[in-house]
Amino acid sequence: MPEQPPYLRIADVLRQRIAEHVWTAGDRLPSRAQIAEECGIGENVVRRAQELLISQGVLEGRAGSGTYVAEPRQRVRVVRSSAREQPDGSPFRADMRALGKQGNWESRTEAKVPAPAEIAGRLGIAEGEPCVRTVYEFLADGRPVQLSTSWEPYELTAGTLVVLPEGGPHAGVGVVNRMAAIGIAVSHAVEQPEPRQATAEEASLLGIQKAALVTHIRRTYYSDQGQPVETADIVIPAAQCEIVYEIPVNR
Amino acid sequence: MPEQPPYLRIADVLRQRIAEHVWTAGDRLPSRAQIAEECGIGENVVRRAQELLISQGVLEGRAGSGTYVAEPRQRVRVVRSSAREQPDGSPFRADMRALGKQGNWESRTEAKVPAPAEIAGRLGIAEGEPCVRTVYEFLADGRPVQLSTSWEPYELTAGTLVVLPEGGPHAGVGVVNRMAAIGIAVSHAVEQPEPRQATAEEASLLGIQKAALVTHIRRTYYSDQGQPVETADIVIPAAQCEIVYEIPVNR
DNA sequence: TCGAATTTGTGCGTATGTATC
DNA sequence: GGATACATACGCACAAATTCG
């Protein structure tokens, strides 16, 4: 007979109370000591049950304050397809506009940063070659929803008006448009999404729970000559964003 | 002063021994009791350190046997792009051929399965409408690397030669080709990749560690009329496969 | 073939740290 | 600053799986 372990039983009790609207979104649960006494079990069993529900996004723990029923917030839809590139304006802002949200970002650019080994490999240049590195923090209605670190070979844009991705007359229109301005035609992008857990720093920047699930996308843009022109590491929290790829089928 | 907790210190010790090739891939580590005594710490601290490294894919625990240094196996590259659809043959087999591996799969089809609510929503049909459900297990060189559950509206293919995805003259060539055989042109696919942890059942089917990270892709194929013709839930383990999207940029 | 020893995995308790009110 | 509540670290007992004589 497969008897359920106590902590799973308690998890079901908590889940059911939420389903029955005994506790609703945003409510603070009684303290662990109270729940433990009420259910006649150890305090640690309650903790395990709550940890489980927190990892599933049902609850939310706030240190020093209490355990709360998670608010079911609307997830931001991030579309990744060829149609996303607009002749003007940024892809991200287009995503946000489609949702009726205001898209913003903050960025910090540094020139002549030596390429680390992995980045050099992705850009097809030698390790240590100078790059332009830009760190982005994307905001939807003021809340951070996406992080990105972009790398471009310095040699590619040195001396042109588009050296700085977020400066000059072509600021904030995306890689494809910027490269077009200096005569480089971007023909395709390769994206490699990988599931992992957020680092402590990412969790703090994104305002999500520690070790929450994120999708880490390694994206590289290629020119029509097949040369990499930009590569980026993009971090998207699963709880707040859904990622959509649209793939045309050619026959 | 940020003093490191003991279990993190031990984790670093273990990591370093692997880096220094004291232990190499496939080696069995000494038992927890031995390591604990050697380092002069509690047995449980070793356990915590090992759990951390297991979750990072550095170690591998085998119940009743021991803790081993994980083998750095070559990951299978799964390409998802428009160019993947071939006039004949399956997309999966093409992926495997590109890697010099043998691609196979096992499948189990069931007709007239009532559509659950979520599937019905994705296919644009009413809940409970009959569907053809096919469960796949994809193998690379005999090892499971991908799970998939596919749903098609029964009405779409009823009475034709392609009712059964893996039966009849058009078996094993993929959705696009099968639909073409009955005059339905598939124009595009939408894929929604989501990071999560493997369920116990998935972990057992894929031969991966419990709660290992996977990418769960919800894929839907649409006809040129904009009608959904098939939707699938695809589970790809992160440790074994890398997913690559190729996106053309049109201007 | 079977059972005992070994080893990992799980459940649960306690002590302490730390954030919040 | 004190009280409260969650977060973390660690220990012990036992279950489950494996190995081996």
PDB file of C-alpha atoms in Angstrom, chain B residues 38-239:
ATOM      1  CA  GLU B  38      38.994  12.123   5.879  1.00  0.00           C
ATOM      2  CA  CYS B  39      37.815  15.720   5.932  1.00  0.00           C
ATOM      3  CA  GLY B  40      36.933  15.647   9.600  1.00  0.00           C
ATOM      4  CA  ILE B  41      33.298  16.645   9.113  1.00  0.00           C
ATOM      5  CA  GLY B  42      29.820  15.163   9.424  1.00  0.00           C
ATOM      6  CA  GLU B  43      28.556  12.632   6.943  1.00  0.00           C
ATOM      7  CA  ASN B  44      25.606  14.820   6.098  1.00  0.00           C
ATOM      8  CA  VAL B  45      27.812  17.669   4.981  1.00  0.00           C
ATOM      9  CA  VAL B  46      29.281  15.377   2.351  1.00  0.00           C
ATOM     10  CA  ARG B  47      25.801  14.417   1.271  1.00  0.00           C
ATOM     11  CA  ARG B  48      24.822  18.066   0.800  1.00  0.00           C
ATOM     12  CA  ALA B  49      27.959  18.782  -1.175  1.00  0.00           C
ATOM     13  CA  GLN B  50      27.353  15.780  -3.407  1.00  0.00           C
ATOM     14  CA  GLU B  51      23.706  16.745  -3.922  1.00  0.00           C
ATOM     15  CA  LEU B  52      24.853  20.151  -5.114  1.00  0.00           C
ATOM     16  CA  LEU B  53      27.294  18.683  -7.612  1.00  0.00           C
ATOM     17  CA  ILE B  54      24.736  16.117  -8.744  1.00  0.00           C
ATOM     18  CA  SER B  55      22.241  18.886  -9.473  1.00  0.00           C
ATOM     19  CA  GLN B  56      24.941  20.591 -11.526  1.00  0.00           C
ATOM     20  CA  GLY B  57      25.620  17.446 -13.503  1.00  0.00           C
ATOM     21  CA  VAL B  58      29.169  17.039 -12.180  1.00  0.00           C
ATOM     22  CA  LEU B  59      28.437  13.892 -10.187  1.00  0.00           C
ATOM     23  CA  GLU B  60      25.931  11.116 -10.556  1.00  0.00           C
ATOM     24  CA  GLY B  61      24.380   9.175  -7.704  1.00  0.00           C
ATOM     25  CA  ARG B  62      23.415   5.536  -8.055  1.00  0.00           C
ATOM     26  CA  ALA B  63      21.369   4.186  -5.168  1.00  0.00           C
ATOM     27  CA  GLY B  64      22.969   1.278  -3.428  1.00  0.00           C
ATOM     28  CA  SER B  65      26.064   1.497  -5.543  1.00  0.00           C
ATOM     29  CA  GLY B  66      27.884   4.745  -5.051  1.00  0.00           C
ATOM     30  CA  THR B  67      28.496   8.275  -6.261  1.00  0.00           C
ATOM     31  CA  TYR B  68      30.255   8.568  -9.600  1.00  0.00           C
ATOM     32  CA  VAL B  69      31.945  11.260 -11.655  1.00  0.00           C
ATOM     33  CA  ALA B  70      29.495  11.989 -14.487  1.00  0.00           C
ATOM     34  CA  GLU B  71      30.576  11.042 -17.992  1.00  0.00           C
ATOM     35  CA  PRO B  72      30.672  14.121 -20.235  1.00  0.00           C
ATOM     36  CA  ARG B  73      28.602  12.630 -23.016  1.00  0.00           C
ATOM     37  CA  GLN B  74      28.192  14.262 -26.357  1.00  0.00           C
ATOM     38  CA  ARG B  75      24.909  16.071 -26.561  1.00  0.00           C
ATOM     39  CA  VAL B  76      22.517  15.451 -29.389  1.00  0.00           C
ATOM     40  CA  ARG B  77      21.788  18.529 -31.460  1.00  0.00           C
ATOM     41  CA  VAL B  78      18.107  18.972 -32.210  1.00  0.00           C
ATOM     42  CA  VAL B  79      17.561  21.519 -34.975  1.00  0.00           C
ATOM     43  CA  ARG B  80      14.229  23.242 -35.202  1.00  0.00           C
ATOM     44  CA  SER B  81      13.837  25.325 -38.336  1.00  0.00           C
ATOM     45  CA  SER B  82      11.905  25.561 -41.555  1.00  0.00           C
ATOM     46  CA  ALA B  83      14.711  23.851 -43.440  1.00  0.00           C
ATOM     47  CA  ARG B  84      14.261  20.795 -41.285  1.00  0.00           C
ATOM     48  CA  GLU B  85      11.197  19.606 -43.157  1.00  0.00           C
ATOM     49  CA  GLN B  86      12.294  17.293 -45.936  1.00  0.00           C
ATOM     50  CA  PRO B  87      10.155  16.164 -48.866  1.00  0.00           C
ATOM     51  CA  ASP B  88      10.529  12.648 -47.555  1.00  0.00           C
ATOM     52  CA  GLY B  89      11.757  11.152 -44.311  1.00  0.00           C
ATOM     53  CA  SER B  90      11.211  12.449 -40.815  1.00  0.00           C
ATOM     54  CA  PRO B  91      12.684  15.587 -39.258  1.00  0.00           C
ATOM     55  CA  PHE B  92      14.042  13.587 -36.344  1.00  0.00           C
ATOM     56  CA  ARG B  93      15.881  11.107 -38.528  1.00  0.00           C
ATOM     57  CA  ALA B  94      17.452  14.017 -40.427  1.00  0.00           C
ATOM     58  CA  ASP B  95      18.747  15.451 -37.140  1.00  0.00           C
ATOM     59  CA  MET B  96      20.323  12.143 -36.222  1.00  0.00           C
ATOM     60  CA  ARG B  97      21.841  11.625 -39.654  1.00  0.00           C
ATOM     61  CA  ALA B  98      23.560  15.002 -39.348  1.00  0.00           C
ATOM     62  CA  LEU B  99      25.270  13.718 -36.203  1.00  0.00           C
ATOM     63  CA  GLY B 100      26.207  10.344 -37.608  1.00  0.00           C
ATOM     64  CA  LYS B 101      23.797   8.660 -35.244  1.00  0.00           C
ATOM     65  CA  GLN B 102      21.045   6.221 -35.919  1.00  0.00           C
ATOM     66  CA  GLY B 103      17.604   7.684 -35.318  1.00  0.00           C
ATOM     67  CA  ASN B 104      14.740   5.415 -34.329  1.00  0.00           C
ATOM     68  CA  TRP B 105      11.524   5.685 -32.452  1.00  0.00           C
ATOM     69  CA  GLU B 106       8.785   3.698 -30.868  1.00  0.00           C
ATOM     70  CA  SER B 107       5.207   4.866 -30.988  1.00  0.00           C
ATOM     71  CA  ARG B 108       1.796   3.922 -29.723  1.00  0.00           C
ATOM     72  CA  THR B 109      -1.265   5.351 -31.405  1.00  0.00           C
ATOM     73  CA  GLU B 110      -4.792   5.479 -30.098  1.00  0.00           C
ATOM     74  CA  ALA B 111      -7.749   6.764 -32.109  1.00  0.00           C
ATOM     75  CA  LYS B 112     -10.878   8.560 -30.914  1.00  0.00           C
ATOM     76  CA  VAL B 113      -9.371   9.790 -27.667  1.00  0.00           C
ATOM     77  CA  PRO B 114     -11.495  12.650 -26.263  1.00  0.00           C
ATOM     78  CA  ALA B 115      -9.514  15.893 -26.273  1.00  0.00           C
ATOM     79  CA  PRO B 116      -8.645  17.266 -22.811  1.00  0.00           C
ATOM     80  CA  ALA B 117      -9.370  20.945 -22.253  1.00  0.00           C
ATOM     81  CA  GLU B 118      -5.863  22.223 -22.919  1.00  0.00           C
ATOM     82  CA  ILE B 119      -5.384  20.201 -26.097  1.00  0.00           C
ATOM     83  CA  ALA B 120      -8.820  21.210 -27.366  1.00  0.00           C
ATOM     84  CA  GLY B 121      -7.862  24.846 -26.869  1.00  0.00           C
ATOM     85  CA  ARG B 122      -4.666  24.422 -28.819  1.00  0.00           C
ATOM     86  CA  LEU B 123      -6.408  22.599 -31.682  1.00  0.00           C
ATOM     87  CA  GLY B 124      -9.324  25.002 -31.766  1.00  0.00           C
ATOM     88  CA  ILE B 125     -11.897  22.261 -31.194  1.00  0.00           C
ATOM     89  CA  ALA B 126     -14.406  21.546 -28.441  1.00  0.00           C
ATOM     90  CA  GLU B 127     -13.338  19.703 -25.307  1.00  0.00           C
ATOM     91  CA  GLY B 128     -14.055  16.006 -25.617  1.00  0.00           C
ATOM     92  CA  GLU B 129     -13.912  15.942 -29.420  1.00  0.00           C
ATOM     93  CA  PRO B 130     -12.266  12.738 -30.681  1.00  0.00           C
ATOM     94  CA  CYS B 131      -8.568  12.886 -31.480  1.00  0.00           C
ATOM     95  CA  VAL B 132      -5.811  10.601 -32.636  1.00  0.00           C
ATOM     96  CA  ARG B 133      -3.185  10.472 -29.925  1.00  0.00           C
ATOM     97  CA  THR B 134       0.295   9.125 -30.565  1.00  0.00           C
ATOM     98  CA  VAL B 135       2.937   8.716 -27.894  1.00  0.00           C
ATOM     99  CA  TYR B 136       6.511   8.691 -29.162  1.00  0.00           C
ATOM    100  CA  GLU B 137       9.801   7.739 -27.656  1.00  0.00           C
ATOM    101  CA  PHE B 138      12.712   8.856 -29.813  1.00  0.00           C
ATOM    102  CA  LEU B 139      16.017   7.025 -29.658  1.00  0.00           C
ATOM    103  CA  ALA B 140      19.513   8.033 -30.757  1.00  0.00           C
ATOM    104  CA  ASP B 141      21.693   4.971 -31.167  1.00  0.00           C
ATOM    105  CA  GLY B 142      19.193   3.074 -29.053  1.00  0.00           C
ATOM    106  CA  ARG B 143      19.141   5.529 -26.140  1.00  0.00           C
ATOM    107  CA  PRO B 144      16.002   7.568 -25.423  1.00  0.00           C
ATOM    108  CA  VAL B 145      16.595  11.272 -26.043  1.00  0.00           C
ATOM    109  CA  GLN B 146      13.153  12.743 -26.583  1.00  0.00           C
ATOM    110  CA  LEU B 147       9.525  12.117 -25.645  1.00  0.00           C
ATOM    111  CA  SER B 148       6.531  13.386 -27.517  1.00  0.00           C
ATOM    112  CA  THR B 149       2.767  13.131 -27.313  1.00  0.00           C
ATOM    113  CA  SER B 150       0.991  14.193 -30.475  1.00  0.00           C
ATOM    114  CA  TRP B 151      -2.688  15.060 -30.936  1.00  0.00           C
ATOM    115  CA  GLU B 152      -4.600  15.426 -34.199  1.00  0.00           C
ATOM    116  CA  PRO B 153      -8.328  16.066 -34.625  1.00  0.00           C
ATOM    117  CA  TYR B 154      -9.867  12.747 -35.681  1.00  0.00           C
ATOM    118  CA  GLU B 155     -12.230  14.476 -38.066  1.00  0.00           C
ATOM    119  CA  LEU B 156      -9.342  15.865 -40.093  1.00  0.00           C
ATOM    120  CA  THR B 157      -7.958  12.541 -41.243  1.00  0.00           C
ATOM    121  CA  ALA B 158     -10.851  10.130 -40.646  1.00  0.00           C
ATOM    122  CA  GLY B 159     -11.351   7.829 -43.600  1.00  0.00           C
ATOM    123  CA  THR B 160      -8.043   8.701 -45.249  1.00  0.00           C
ATOM    124  CA  LEU B 161      -4.866   6.684 -45.540  1.00  0.00           C
ATOM    125  CA  VAL B 162      -3.066   8.904 -43.043  1.00  0.00           C
ATOM    126  CA  VAL B 163      -5.381   8.469 -40.060  1.00  0.00           C
ATOM    127  CA  LEU B 164      -2.649   6.647 -38.225  1.00  0.00           C
ATOM    128  CA  PRO B 165       0.574   8.705 -38.059  1.00  0.00           C
ATOM    129  CA  GLU B 166       2.728   5.608 -37.872  1.00  0.00           C
ATOM    130  CA  GLY B 167       0.710   3.279 -40.083  1.00  0.00           C
ATOM    131  CA  GLY B 168      -0.132   2.998 -43.767  1.00  0.00           C
ATOM    132  CA  PRO B 169       1.957   4.069 -46.750  1.00  0.00           C
ATOM    133  CA  HIS B 170       2.878   7.434 -45.247  1.00  0.00           C
ATOM    134  CA  ALA B 171       4.238   6.185 -41.945  1.00  0.00           C
ATOM    135  CA  GLY B 172       7.183   7.918 -40.360  1.00  0.00           C
ATOM    136  CA  VAL B 173       7.549  10.925 -42.646  1.00  0.00           C
ATOM    137  CA  GLY B 174       6.354  13.647 -40.316  1.00  0.00           C
ATOM    138  CA  VAL B 175       3.179  15.672 -40.021  1.00  0.00           C
ATOM    139  CA  VAL B 176       3.864  18.033 -42.914  1.00  0.00           C
ATOM    140  CA  ASN B 177       4.264  15.302 -45.503  1.00  0.00           C
ATOM    141  CA  ARG B 178       1.330  13.281 -44.213  1.00  0.00           C
ATOM    142  CA  MET B 179      -0.999  16.265 -44.371  1.00  0.00           C
ATOM    143  CA  ALA B 180       0.228  17.094 -47.850  1.00  0.00           C
ATOM    144  CA  ALA B 181      -0.846  13.614 -48.940  1.00  0.00           C
ATOM    145  CA  ILE B 182      -4.457  14.457 -48.195  1.00  0.00           C
ATOM    146  CA  GLY B 183      -4.303  17.922 -49.681  1.00  0.00           C
ATOM    147  CA  ILE B 184      -3.679  19.954 -46.542  1.00  0.00           C
ATOM    148  CA  ALA B 185      -0.806  22.419 -46.846  1.00  0.00           C
ATOM    149  CA  VAL B 186       0.955  23.047 -43.572  1.00  0.00           C
ATOM    150  CA  SER B 187       2.286  26.587 -43.619  1.00  0.00           C
ATOM    151  CA  HIS B 188       3.888  27.136 -40.256  1.00  0.00           C
ATOM    152  CA  ALA B 189       4.528  25.825 -36.784  1.00  0.00           C
ATOM    153  CA  VAL B 190       4.447  27.593 -33.448  1.00  0.00           C
ATOM    154  CA  GLU B 191       6.698  26.317 -30.692  1.00  0.00           C
ATOM    155  CA  GLN B 192       6.580  27.348 -27.064  1.00  0.00           C
ATOM    156  CA  PRO B 193       9.578  26.068 -25.110  1.00  0.00           C
ATOM    157  CA  GLU B 194       9.278  26.067 -21.356  1.00  0.00           C
ATOM    158  CA  PRO B 195      11.881  25.034 -18.776  1.00  0.00           C
ATOM    159  CA  ARG B 196      10.812  22.660 -16.055  1.00  0.00           C
ATOM    160  CA  GLN B 197      11.932  19.636 -14.094  1.00  0.00           C
ATOM    161  CA  ALA B 198      11.325  16.107 -15.288  1.00  0.00           C
ATOM    162  CA  THR B 199       8.544  14.146 -13.647  1.00  0.00           C
ATOM    163  CA  ALA B 200       9.439  10.794 -12.089  1.00  0.00           C
ATOM    164  CA  GLU B 201       7.926   8.996 -15.079  1.00  0.00           C
ATOM    165  CA  GLU B 202       9.799  11.091 -17.636  1.00  0.00           C
ATOM    166  CA  ALA B 203      13.063  10.647 -15.766  1.00  0.00           C
ATOM    167  CA  SER B 204      12.621   6.896 -15.817  1.00  0.00           C
ATOM    168  CA  LEU B 205      11.708   6.813 -19.527  1.00  0.00           C
ATOM    169  CA  LEU B 206      14.631   9.059 -20.493  1.00  0.00           C
ATOM    170  CA  GLY B 207      17.111   7.407 -18.157  1.00  0.00           C
ATOM    171  CA  ILE B 208      18.014  10.695 -16.493  1.00  0.00           C
ATOM    172  CA  GLN B 209      18.336  11.779 -12.883  1.00  0.00           C
ATOM    173  CA  LYS B 210      15.173  12.577 -11.007  1.00  0.00           C
ATOM    174  CA  ALA B 211      14.020  16.181 -11.327  1.00  0.00           C
ATOM    175  CA  ALA B 212      16.650  16.879 -13.992  1.00  0.00           C
ATOM    176  CA  LEU B 213      16.030  19.907 -16.173  1.00  0.00           C
ATOM    177  CA  VAL B 214      14.093  19.469 -19.393  1.00  0.00           C
ATOM    178  CA  THR B 215      12.657  21.717 -22.046  1.00  0.00           C
ATOM    179  CA  HIS B 216       8.956  21.121 -22.582  1.00  0.00           C
ATOM    180  CA  ILE B 217       7.930  22.338 -26.034  1.00  0.00           C
ATOM    181  CA  ARG B 218       4.315  22.852 -26.964  1.00  0.00           C
ATOM    182  CA  ARG B 219       4.282  22.678 -30.748  1.00  0.00           C
ATOM    183  CA  THR B 220       1.333  23.308 -33.025  1.00  0.00           C
ATOM    184  CA  TYR B 221       1.262  22.960 -36.809  1.00  0.00           C
ATOM    185  CA  TYR B 222      -1.106  25.218 -38.749  1.00  0.00           C
ATOM    186  CA  SER B 223      -2.512  24.799 -42.261  1.00  0.00           C
ATOM    187  CA  ASP B 224      -2.330  27.643 -44.764  1.00  0.00           C
ATOM    188  CA  GLN B 225      -5.938  28.340 -43.761  1.00  0.00           C
ATOM    189  CA  GLY B 226      -4.694  29.117 -40.286  1.00  0.00           C
ATOM    190  CA  GLN B 227      -6.287  26.027 -38.828  1.00  0.00           C
ATOM    191  CA  PRO B 228      -4.379  23.919 -36.296  1.00  0.00           C
ATOM    192  CA  VAL B 229      -3.801  20.440 -37.673  1.00  0.00           C
ATOM    193  CA  GLU B 230      -1.606  18.914 -35.000  1.00  0.00           C
ATOM    194  CA  THR B 231      -0.274  19.780 -31.579  1.00  0.00           C
ATOM    195  CA  ALA B 232       2.336  18.003 -29.520  1.00  0.00           C
ATOM    196  CA  ASP B 233       4.026  18.073 -26.126  1.00  0.00           C
ATOM    197  CA  ILE B 234       7.701  17.397 -26.558  1.00  0.00           C
ATOM    198  CA  VAL B 235      10.072  16.743 -23.657  1.00  0.00           C
ATOM    199  CA  ILE B 236      13.799  17.146 -24.255  1.00  0.00           C
ATOM    200  CA  PRO B 237      16.335  16.532 -21.461  1.00  0.00           C
ATOM    201  CA  ALA B 238      18.857  19.366 -21.148  1.00  0.00           C
ATOM    202  CA  ALA B 239      21.741  17.114 -20.176  1.00  0.00           C
TER     203      ALA B 239
END
